Amino acid sequence: MNDISQDSQGNSHALLIQAMAESAKIVETTLEQILPTPHGLHARVHEAMRYATFAGGKRLRPFLVLHSAAMFEVDRAHAARTAAAIEVLHTYSLVHDDLPCMDDDDLRRGRLTTHKAFDEATAVLAGDALLTIAFEILADPATHPSAEVRLKLIARLAEAAGSNGMIGGQMIDMQAPGHAFGAEDIMLLQRLKTGQLFEFSCEAGPILGQASDADSDRLRLYARDMGLVFQITDDLLDVTSTAEKTGKAVGKDKNQGKATLVSVRGADGARAEAEKLARRAAETLSTYGPSAAPLRELPMFLLDRES
C-alpha cells in the first residue's frame, strides 16, 4: 500500500513539475515581450531589470495566476499578462531585499545578486522600475477589456505589496532580531511578507473571470495556508540544505537572529505545522474538481522541495 501511495504521489509531483515548467515558459515569453529592450542613455537600468527578471526561479506566483485563472476559464493571454505583472513585482522585492541595507546577500538563484552584478544605485533603480511596470501592465487594456477588472487587479496588487502587505511584513522582519516573537507573530510576518503576493496571485483568477466573492474568499484562504507552507519549508531549507541546492546562502536566518517557526518550534514542530496547513489548503479547493487539481497538489509538493 505504501509503495502504491508513493508511486501515486511521485506521478502527481511529476505532473505538477511539468505544469510549472509550462507556466514558466508562458510567463517568460510574455515578459520577453513586455520588458523594455536596452536602449538609449538609460540602457543600463533596462539591462539590470532583465538580469534580475530572467535569473530563473520557480515562477510560482505566475503558476498560481495561470491555474487560478484556468479554473474560471479566463483567456490565457489575459492571465499571462497578469502573471507577468506579479512576477516583475516579486522580482523587484528580491532585488531590494538583497541590498546591503536589507539582507545583504551576494547570491540569488545561483548567481550574483543584482547589486553585485551592477551596483547598488542601479539595483535600486531597477527594482523601482520593475515595481512601476507591474502596474503599467495591469492598466493596459490588453490585460483585460474591462476597466473595472483592471482596476480591481491594480487595487488588490497595491494592497498586497504595500505597507499593510509585503512591505509591512518586511518591516516586521527587519525588527525581528530585537524582539522575542512568538509563533503567532511569526505567522503574521510571513502572511504579510510572503503570503500577500500569493493571495493576489490566487485571487487574480476569480477577478479576471469575474467570479463571485465566495470564489475569491476560497482562493484567498487557500493562498494563506499554501503561502505559510512555502515559507516554513523555505525556513527549513535554510537550516537543512546547502547553497548549491537552494541557489542562495543558507544558515543566514540563525546568523541574523531572524524569527521563524523553525527557531520557535524546532524543525520537527515546524514541519508538522506545514503538513497540517498543506492538507487544509488542498481541502479548501475540493469543491472545484479536476480544474483545481494542480493547485491542490502544490502544497503537498512544497513539503518535499529541495530548493
PDB file of N, CA and C in Angstrom, residues 4 25 51 54 60-61 69 74 107 116 138 219 233 241 249 259 276 291 302 304:
ATOM      1  N   ILE A   4       2.387   1.815  -3.410  1.00  0.00           N
ATOM      2  CA  ILE A   4       1.397   2.355  -4.343  1.00  0.00           C
ATOM      3  C   ILE A   4       1.161   3.832  -4.070  1.00  0.00           C
ATOM      4  N   LYS A  25       7.354  28.864 -18.882  1.00  0.00           N
ATOM      5  CA  LYS A  25       7.622  29.183 -20.287  1.00  0.00           C
ATOM      6  C   LYS A  25       6.644  30.236 -20.803  1.00  0.00           C
ATOM      7  N   TYR A  51      18.293  41.371 -16.200  1.00  0.00           N
ATOM      8  CA  TYR A  51      19.187  40.480 -15.456  1.00  0.00           C
ATOM      9  C   TYR A  51      18.443  39.878 -14.262  1.00  0.00           C
ATOM     10  N   PHE A  54      15.181  37.591 -15.577  1.00  0.00           N
ATOM     11  CA  PHE A  54      15.463  36.345 -16.279  1.00  0.00           C
ATOM     12  C   PHE A  54      16.589  35.555 -15.604  1.00  0.00           C
ATOM     13  N   LEU A  60       6.604  30.623  -9.256  1.00  0.00           N
ATOM     14  CA  LEU A  60       5.470  30.064  -8.533  1.00  0.00           C
ATOM     15  C   LEU A  60       4.252  30.980  -8.571  1.00  0.00           C
ATOM     16  N   ARG A  61       4.473  32.271  -8.436  1.00  0.00           N
ATOM     17  CA  ARG A  61       3.341  33.202  -8.445  1.00  0.00           C
ATOM     18  C   ARG A  61       2.640  33.219  -9.806  1.00  0.00           C
ATOM     19  N   ALA A  69      -6.711  31.216 -12.809  1.00  0.00           N
ATOM     20  CA  ALA A  69      -7.465  31.769 -13.930  1.00  0.00           C
ATOM     21  C   ALA A  69      -8.109  30.653 -14.760  1.00  0.00           C
ATOM     22  N   VAL A  74     -10.560  31.801 -17.880  1.00  0.00           N
ATOM     23  CA  VAL A  74     -10.053  33.110 -18.280  1.00  0.00           C
ATOM     24  C   VAL A  74      -9.197  32.964 -19.535  1.00  0.00           C
ATOM     25  N   LEU A 107      24.209  36.138  -3.377  1.00  0.00           N
ATOM     26  CA  LEU A 107      23.702  35.164  -4.343  1.00  0.00           C
ATOM     27  C   LEU A 107      22.182  35.164  -4.376  1.00  0.00           C
ATOM     28  N   LYS A 116      25.330  43.232  -6.930  1.00  0.00           N
ATOM     29  CA  LYS A 116      26.694  42.745  -7.095  1.00  0.00           C
ATOM     30  C   LYS A 116      27.075  42.704  -8.576  1.00  0.00           C
ATOM     31  N   LEU A 138      -0.846  45.933 -15.731  1.00  0.00           N
ATOM     32  CA  LEU A 138      -2.237  45.701 -15.329  1.00  0.00           C
ATOM     33  C   LEU A 138      -3.177  46.776 -15.859  1.00  0.00           C
ATOM     34  N   LEU A 219     -10.208  31.111  -2.622  1.00  0.00           N
ATOM     35  CA  LEU A 219      -8.836  31.152  -3.160  1.00  0.00           C
ATOM     36  C   LEU A 219      -7.901  31.890  -2.213  1.00  0.00           C
ATOM     37  N   THR A 233       8.720  25.733   4.700  1.00  0.00           N
ATOM     38  CA  THR A 233       9.677  24.848   4.022  1.00  0.00           C
ATOM     39  C   THR A 233      10.911  25.628   3.589  1.00  0.00           C
ATOM     40  N   SER A 241      19.531  22.570   4.188  1.00  0.00           N
ATOM     41  CA  SER A 241      20.029  22.411   2.828  1.00  0.00           C
ATOM     42  C   SER A 241      21.381  23.101   2.639  1.00  0.00           C
ATOM     43  N   ALA A 249      22.419  31.770  -0.206  1.00  0.00           N
ATOM     44  CA  ALA A 249      23.090  31.465   1.053  1.00  0.00           C
ATOM     45  C   ALA A 249      22.136  30.769   2.017  1.00  0.00           C
ATOM     46  N   ALA A 259      13.410  35.641  13.228  1.00  0.00           N
ATOM     47  CA  ALA A 259      12.372  34.817  13.834  1.00  0.00           C
ATOM     48  C   ALA A 259      11.701  33.966  12.762  1.00  0.00           C
ATOM     49  N   LYS A 276       0.058  20.106   8.318  1.00  0.00           N
ATOM     50  CA  LYS A 276      -1.337  20.412   8.647  1.00  0.00           C
ATOM     51  C   LYS A 276      -1.900  21.479   7.713  1.00  0.00           C
ATOM     52  N   SER A 291     -10.388  20.873 -12.285  1.00  0.00           N
ATOM     53  CA  SER A 291      -9.772  22.140 -12.700  1.00  0.00           C
ATOM     54  C   SER A 291      -8.826  22.696 -11.638  1.00  0.00           C
ATOM     55  N   LEU A 302       5.257  21.133  -2.121  1.00  0.00           N
ATOM     56  CA  LEU A 302       6.161  22.038  -1.409  1.00  0.00           C
ATOM     57  C   LEU A 302       6.794  21.383  -0.195  1.00  0.00           C
ATOM     58  N   ASP A 304       8.024  18.569   0.024  1.00  0.00           N
ATOM     59  CA  ASP A 304       9.160  17.741  -0.382  1.00  0.00           C
ATOM     60  C   ASP A 304      10.223  18.501  -1.159  1.00  0.00           C
TER      61      ASP A 304
END
